[in-house]
Amino acid sequence: MRLLFAVGLCVLVTVTLSEDCGEWETLNECSIDKGGSCSQPVVRSCVDEADYKHYETEQRSCLQSDCGPGEVNHVYEDEDEDKDEDKDEDKDGGLAEGLNGEEEDKEEGPGHLKKSSAHGTEEDEEDEEDEEKEDEEEEDLDLDNSGNGPEDLNTGEEFCISGCSDEYSFVATYETGVALNEQKLCHNNLTATIGGRGGEGCRADDWFIVEECNDECYEFGWRASYPSYCDVEDIWLWCCDPKVETQPAVVSGENDIQNVPCVVTAYKNILDSLSVWWVDGEGNDLSEMAGFDVSRTYKVQDDKLLSVLTVNSWAVSGSSAVVTCRVSVTGFEEEVTAEEPAQITKFDVEVDSKYQRVGSDAFLTCTGVGTDSDDLGYSFSWYSWDELGNKFAIDEEADMRVVDGQWVSVLTIPEEIQRIGSQPFQCLLEHSRVDDCGLVTSTGDDDTGLLTVWDVTDDTYCAHPGDEAVLSFTVLGTNVYSTVDDGVIESLTKGTMITTDTTFRDGFLMTISRNEDEELVVTLTISPNMTEEVGSEFFITYTNEEGKEGVEPNLELNVMDMVAGTEPRGEDAEEGDEDYVVIGGVEGGKMQNPIWKDDNGRVYRLGTTEDGVEVTISDDMVTSTIRIPKEVVQSQNLNEVTLHAGLYSETGTYCRRQQVKMGLLAEPQCLIRWDTAVCDERSSCMDYVQERTWSCYCGEEEAPKSECAEPDETLTFTCPATESYQVSDWQEDECDREECYPYAVQRERACFCVDAEGSHTDSTGALCGDAQLEDIKYCEATKPWVVGGWMDGECPTESCFPSETMDTRGCFCDGKNDRSRCGEEELVRVRDCPATRDFEWGPWGPEVCDLMDRCYPSTEVKSRSCTCEYYGQLVTDNSVCEGDRDTVYTCDPNLEWHPEARGDPCEESDTESCDSFTALQNYRCVCEHGDIMEVDDDPAKCDAEPTPVLCAANKPYEWSDWVAESECSVCYPELDQRMSRTCTCGDKEDATRCSGTEEASEECPAPRNRVWLPTDWTDIPCGDLSCREETFTTRTRECECEGNKDNSRCEEDMTGVLSCGFAPFFLSDWSNDQCDEQICHPYSKNKTRTCVCDDSDGTQAVDLEQCDSGEEGYSEEFNCEGDSYDWGEWQSRGCPESCFVTKTKRYRICSCHGDVDFNACDGGNAIEFYDCPATKDC
C-alpha cells in the first residue's frame, strides 16, 4: 500500500479555482537572468471564488536591447550639462542599443544602418575610414556585420555547403577560422584540374563568362591567374534568381544550443548587395529576440553566402518552431527576394516515477515529448545506481515503441532485482542527424525517475468484547506520499472500507505519524461499539491507484472472552449423582493448556488424578470440563474453581492468558458487564479519551454495584473533537513607502479553535485545511514615470537605396529606465532616409569570336551592368537603369567539313543471295574541333556522291535437322543411336559448304524413371537373444529390369545384416515388504527390488539403468503400525475378613511384549475400588 500521507513535509498543493485577476505590473527594470534571457519581474493581484485575495508573480521577457548599456536620460530638468555629457559618453545611441546592445560602435556596411554614439567627432569619422581601408585589404570576404564582434561563430565550426551530387558543386563544407583557400572542396572533374587555390604572391583577374546560363542555372566562368594556375581558373557559377537552402535542427531540454545554417546561392554580380536575415513565424527579427543569435554573413564562394542562426532550446516554446531565412536587396528588406523555412524540433525527456508494492515486475516509461515517430534518428539508454552510489548502464534492452506519435521506451524491472525503498533510473534520449556532407549533429536530454518499492508490517490485536482496539503498521520503503485520500484499509470479514475521511463516529479512525526513523506509521483505532461481537476480523491495506488484487491481509483483530458454562450441583441433585461437573469456554477463539484451580490452591491439568478428578478439553478446543468426585468436594470443602487457559484465534494466533471463576453450587453469580461506549459530547478542539462505565448483573438481573467486585482495570475509549478550527482575518502592514515599482509587504493570520479549556492555535495551518497563514501583499507604486527626449537615429552617408532609421526615447523614474511603465506613449518612431548615390549603365562587354573553334555561325551575347558605388563597392541592380542589359552579335565558322562513309551498304542492303552482288556506299559530312565532332547528314556540305561496291554472298548453306537411323534400348541406354543430315542453300545441296559431318552417333537419353530395381529382402530367422551382446542375422535380394538380372546396375546393397536386438530387462518383485517385527510403536522399513534380464546361458544379468522404476524407485520406505498395548487381567488380594462392609482394590497392567506403559492403553483405569461384604458377625 502506498500510504500517501505526508506528515512533516512541505507539499505544494495547486487548487484551480475560477479567479478574477488584475493587470500585470512590472516590479523592476529589465536585466539578464540566470538563463541568459533579458526579462523583468511582474505581479498582479487575483481574487478567487472564496474571495481570497492573493498575488501572482512571473518573469516577463523584454527586448534584448532593453538589457544593453541603457538609454540616455534626456529628461530636461535643471541639471548640469557637463553631467549629461558624461552620461552620454557612457551610453550608446538609441539605435545602437536597439539593434544589438553592444557598447562599441560598429562600422557601416552595405544594407545596415550606421551605429554611432550620440556625440560623434571628425576624429571618429577618420578612424572609421581607416578601419574601412583595413577591412578592404582583408583576404576573408565577410559581408554584413564584418569584424570580430559577438556575432562571429566559434572557430572550428563546420557547415555543409554542398552535397557534391553534381558536376557544378565546388566548396563542400565551410569551417570557421579557416581561410577560403583551405576549405574542403567536392571531388569532381572540375576540382580535379585545380592547380592552386591562391595565397601569397598569387593574383587573379575577374571572372569571364565563356558559357552562358544553361538549363541547370549555371554558367561557366574562366579567369587568368598570375603566375599561371596559382588559383582557381575555371568554375561553374549560379546564374538564376537567388536560391535559399536551410537544414532542420533538433534541440533538447532547456540548456541545449544548436546551429541552423542557411546557404544562399545567387548571381555573382548581386551577391554583395544582398542581406540575409532570420524571422520567426510572425515575421519578427530573430536577431532582436532573446535566445536567438544570428551570425555575420560569410561569403564562402563567389556565388554563395552562409548565415547561421544559433538557437537556445529554452527559447523554443512547445515541441517545434519554424524559422525562415530571408534574402533581400540591401535597403529593400520589405521586398523579399527568396526565403526558405527551417523546422526546429524540440524534445524533452519525461520519466514517470512509480510507487509499487513489493511482489511484481515494475515498468518505467520514458517519453520523448515532442519527438517525431517518423524520425528514426532517436535512441534510448537506461542507467541506474547501486547501493554505493555507483552509476551503471542497464544491459537489458528496453522496449522502444511509438505512443501518440512520439517515441517511448518502457523499461522492465524484474521483481528479483528490486529493493525496498527508492531506486533512481535515468533515461537518456539522444538524436543524431547526418547531413548531405556526412556531418553528424547530435543532441540529447535525460530525466530520472524513481521506482519506490514499498511494503507494510503486520500487526495483531486481542481485545475483550467492547474494548477499544488499536492496530498499527509501518510503511517500509518510503516516507513520502502525495494524497492522503488514496490509502484504504478494508475489512475482509465485514467488507468495511476505511479511509482518511472515515471519522470515529463511523467506528474507525485512521491517524498518521512518524517514528524515530521518519517512517510512516498508520494507526487504526477501532471504537468499542465495533468490538462487541466476538471473533476474528482481518484487514488488508492498499491504494486505490494499485488496487487490492493479490494483497494479503496484514492486520488481525481478535475479540474473545472466557465465559462460565457450569453445570453446578444443586441441593436437588439426583441420588447416585456423586460428581460435580463445571464447564468453562471461550467465545470468539480457542484455548490451549487449560489449568483448573480450586479454592484451596490445588492445580488440575488434563487427565485424571489419583483421587478421580478429571480434566478434559473439547475436540474443537472451545470448552474445558472438570469433573470432581463428591467425596473430594466434601473432604476438601470446595466451593468454587477457576479456569486458566491460553487464548488463541481461529488461525492459531496467540492472544493472552485469561481466567474465569465458577462456583460449584447452583447459586447465582454477580458479574461485571461493561456499558456501551457513548461520548459525552464535551466541548473539545481535539479528540479526547473518556472512561467506560460498568454495571453489575446477578444472573440476568441488574444489581447494585456493591454486589460485584470492583474491576481490576479501567477501560477507555476515544471520542472525536466537537469544536472546529477556523482562520482569522488577515493582519496587514501599511503601504507607506514612496517607490517607482509595486513593493511587497508581509501579512499574517491565525488558525485557532475555542473549547471549554480555552483557545488553541495551530501554527502550521494543517488543522484549517492546510490554510496559508503567511502571505505577501503588494503595495502600489507612488512615484511617477517620465518620458525622456528623443534620440535620433542616423541615416547612412552613402546609400544606393532609400532606407529607414529609428528614433527612440526612454521612460524614467529615479534613474531607472523601463519602457513598459510608459505604455501609452510612443517610444520608438521610424524615419525615412533617401538614397545618396545613383545607378548608371557600365560599358558593354567585348565581342569575342577567336576564343573557340566553330563549324557553324554562332550568336553571342554581350552584357553591361547597372551599378552604384557604395562604400567603395559596386552594387548591381539591372532593374533600375533604363534600356537593355544584353545585345547580340554573330561569329562566322572557322573550320572545314569533309566526307565520311556512313554505314555498311552490304549489311544495309535488302538483297539475299547465295552468290556475290553489288550495292551503293553513302556518305555524310563531319567537322572536328578538339574532342568534339559535328555531324551533318547533308552530303552537299562536303560535295560527297554515292559509289558502287561488290558484296559477298549473304545467304549461307545450312545443315538440315538430324534423322534417326536406329532405336534406343530402355534397359541398356548406353548403346548409341545412329543419325544423318544434308547441307543445303535453297534448292542447292553441297556437303562441302557446311562444316561438320553428315553422319553421327548420339547417346540414348537415360530413362526418366528408374528401370533397374532391387527385389524384396529374403531374411534368415534370428536365434536366441543375449542380455549384453546384440544378435544379428543376414538377408539377400537381386537387381532386375524386365526380367534381366544384373546386381551391378543397382546402387543398393544386395546383402545386409539385420539386428535381432537384446533380451529384455524387467523389474523384479519387492523383497522385505512385510511388517513382521515385534515392536510396540509405529516403525518404518525399506523394501527393495532390482532390474534383471534372463540370459541365453541360463544366468541372470542385473542393470538398474535398463528399467524405468517410476516414482517408487528401487527402494521404498513404508510404515508399520507396530503392535498395540493392551490391558492385562485384573489382579486383586481379595476381600479381608471383616464383620462390616469394606472396600478393596484391584489392578491391571498395560503392556506390549513385556513393556509396561499405563498411558498407552485407552479406556479404563489401572486401579479400581469395589465393595467387600461382611464375612462375619461382629
Short mmCIF file of N, CA and C in Angstrom, two decimals, residues 244-249 258-262 277-287 289 291-294 308-312 315-316 320-326 339-345:
data_model
loop_
_atom_site.label_atom_id
_atom_site.label_comp_id
_atom_site.label_asym_id
_atom_site.label_seq_id
_atom_site.Cartn_x
_atom_site.Cartn_y
_atom_site.Cartn_z
N VAL A 244 17.68 29.74 -51.70
CA VAL A 244 17.96 29.63 -50.27
C VAL A 244 17.78 28.18 -49.84
N GLU A 245 18.77 27.64 -49.12
CA GLU A 245 18.71 26.27 -48.62
C GLU A 245 18.98 26.27 -47.12
N THR A 246 18.10 25.65 -46.36
CA THR A 246 18.28 25.53 -44.91
C THR A 246 18.26 24.06 -44.52
N GLN A 247 18.66 23.81 -43.31
CA GLN A 247 18.63 22.45 -42.77
C GLN A 247 17.83 22.45 -41.47
N PRO A 248 17.08 21.39 -41.20
CA PRO A 248 16.34 21.33 -39.93
C PRO A 248 17.29 21.14 -38.76
N ALA A 249 16.77 21.41 -37.59
CA ALA A 249 17.58 21.25 -36.37
C ALA A 249 16.71 20.62 -35.29
N GLN A 258 21.94 24.74 -30.60
CA GLN A 258 22.17 24.14 -31.91
C GLN A 258 22.19 25.24 -32.97
N ASN A 259 22.91 24.95 -34.08
CA ASN A 259 23.04 25.90 -35.18
C ASN A 259 22.12 25.49 -36.34
N VAL A 260 21.50 26.48 -36.97
CA VAL A 260 20.68 26.26 -38.16
C VAL A 260 21.35 27.01 -39.31
N PRO A 261 22.00 26.32 -40.25
CA PRO A 261 22.69 27.03 -41.33
C PRO A 261 21.74 27.39 -42.47
N CYS A 262 22.06 28.48 -43.12
CA CYS A 262 21.32 28.93 -44.31
C CYS A 262 22.35 29.26 -45.39
N TRP A 277 18.71 37.60 -43.43
CA TRP A 277 18.19 37.80 -42.09
C TRP A 277 17.21 36.69 -41.76
N TRP A 278 16.93 36.53 -40.45
CA TRP A 278 16.10 35.43 -39.95
C TRP A 278 14.87 36.00 -39.24
N VAL A 279 13.70 35.36 -39.45
CA VAL A 279 12.46 35.80 -38.81
C VAL A 279 11.75 34.57 -38.24
N ASP A 280 10.86 34.83 -37.27
CA ASP A 280 10.05 33.74 -36.74
C ASP A 280 8.75 33.64 -37.54
N GLY A 281 7.81 32.84 -37.07
CA GLY A 281 6.57 32.62 -37.80
C GLY A 281 5.72 33.84 -37.94
N GLU A 282 5.93 34.86 -37.06
CA GLU A 282 5.16 36.09 -37.13
C GLU A 282 5.93 37.21 -37.81
N GLY A 283 7.08 36.88 -38.36
CA GLY A 283 7.87 37.88 -39.07
C GLY A 283 8.77 38.72 -38.19
N ASN A 284 8.93 38.38 -36.91
CA ASN A 284 9.80 39.13 -36.01
C ASN A 284 11.26 38.81 -36.29
N ASP A 285 12.09 39.84 -36.25
CA ASP A 285 13.53 39.69 -36.48
C ASP A 285 14.14 38.92 -35.31
N LEU A 286 14.69 37.73 -35.58
CA LEU A 286 15.22 36.88 -34.50
C LEU A 286 16.50 37.43 -33.90
N SER A 287 17.20 38.31 -34.62
CA SER A 287 18.41 38.88 -34.04
C SER A 287 18.10 39.79 -32.87
N MET A 289 15.63 38.99 -30.65
CA MET A 289 14.86 38.21 -29.69
C MET A 289 15.79 37.38 -28.82
N GLY A 291 17.40 34.46 -26.79
CA GLY A 291 17.54 33.04 -27.07
C GLY A 291 17.95 32.72 -28.49
N PHE A 292 18.08 33.74 -29.36
CA PHE A 292 18.48 33.52 -30.73
C PHE A 292 19.66 34.44 -31.05
N ASP A 293 20.66 33.93 -31.73
CA ASP A 293 21.81 34.72 -32.19
C ASP A 293 22.00 34.48 -33.67
N VAL A 294 22.18 35.57 -34.42
CA VAL A 294 22.38 35.48 -35.87
C VAL A 294 23.84 35.83 -36.16
N VAL A 308 24.20 31.76 -40.16
CA VAL A 308 23.90 30.71 -39.18
C VAL A 308 23.07 31.32 -38.05
N LEU A 309 21.94 30.68 -37.77
CA LEU A 309 21.09 31.04 -36.63
C LEU A 309 21.41 30.09 -35.48
N THR A 310 21.84 30.63 -34.35
CA THR A 310 22.12 29.83 -33.16
C THR A 310 20.89 29.88 -32.26
N VAL A 311 20.37 28.71 -31.91
CA VAL A 311 19.11 28.59 -31.18
C VAL A 311 19.39 28.03 -29.79
N ASN A 312 18.92 28.74 -28.77
CA ASN A 312 18.92 28.20 -27.41
C ASN A 312 17.59 27.47 -27.19
N ALA A 315 14.46 28.98 -25.65
CA ALA A 315 13.71 30.00 -26.37
C ALA A 315 12.64 29.39 -27.28
N VAL A 316 12.65 28.05 -27.46
CA VAL A 316 11.67 27.39 -28.31
C VAL A 316 10.51 26.94 -27.43
N SER A 320 7.92 22.43 -31.33
CA SER A 320 8.53 22.77 -32.60
C SER A 320 8.36 24.26 -32.87
N ALA A 321 9.18 24.74 -33.77
CA ALA A 321 9.10 26.14 -34.21
C ALA A 321 9.59 26.19 -35.65
N VAL A 322 9.08 27.14 -36.40
CA VAL A 322 9.51 27.34 -37.78
C VAL A 322 10.17 28.70 -37.88
N VAL A 323 11.42 28.71 -38.32
CA VAL A 323 12.14 29.96 -38.57
C VAL A 323 12.40 30.03 -40.07
N THR A 324 12.55 31.24 -40.57
CA THR A 324 12.71 31.43 -42.01
C THR A 324 13.94 32.26 -42.29
N CYS A 325 14.75 31.77 -43.21
CA CYS A 325 15.92 32.53 -43.70
C CYS A 325 15.47 33.32 -44.93
N ARG A 326 15.60 34.65 -44.85
CA ARG A 326 15.14 35.52 -45.93
C ARG A 326 16.31 36.24 -46.57
N GLU A 339 13.26 33.05 -49.87
CA GLU A 339 13.23 32.63 -48.48
C GLU A 339 13.03 31.13 -48.41
N GLU A 340 13.41 30.56 -47.29
CA GLU A 340 13.26 29.13 -47.08
C GLU A 340 13.06 28.89 -45.58
N PRO A 341 11.99 28.17 -45.20
CA PRO A 341 11.78 27.89 -43.78
C PRO A 341 12.67 26.75 -43.31
N ALA A 342 12.90 26.70 -42.01
CA ALA A 342 13.64 25.61 -41.37
C ALA A 342 12.85 25.16 -40.14
N GLN A 343 12.68 23.88 -40.02
CA GLN A 343 11.93 23.31 -38.90
C GLN A 343 12.88 23.06 -37.72
N ILE A 344 12.51 23.59 -36.56
CA ILE A 344 13.26 23.31 -35.32
C ILE A 344 12.37 22.44 -34.45
N THR A 345 12.82 21.25 -34.20
CA THR A 345 12.08 20.31 -33.35
C THR A 345 12.71 20.30 -31.96
#
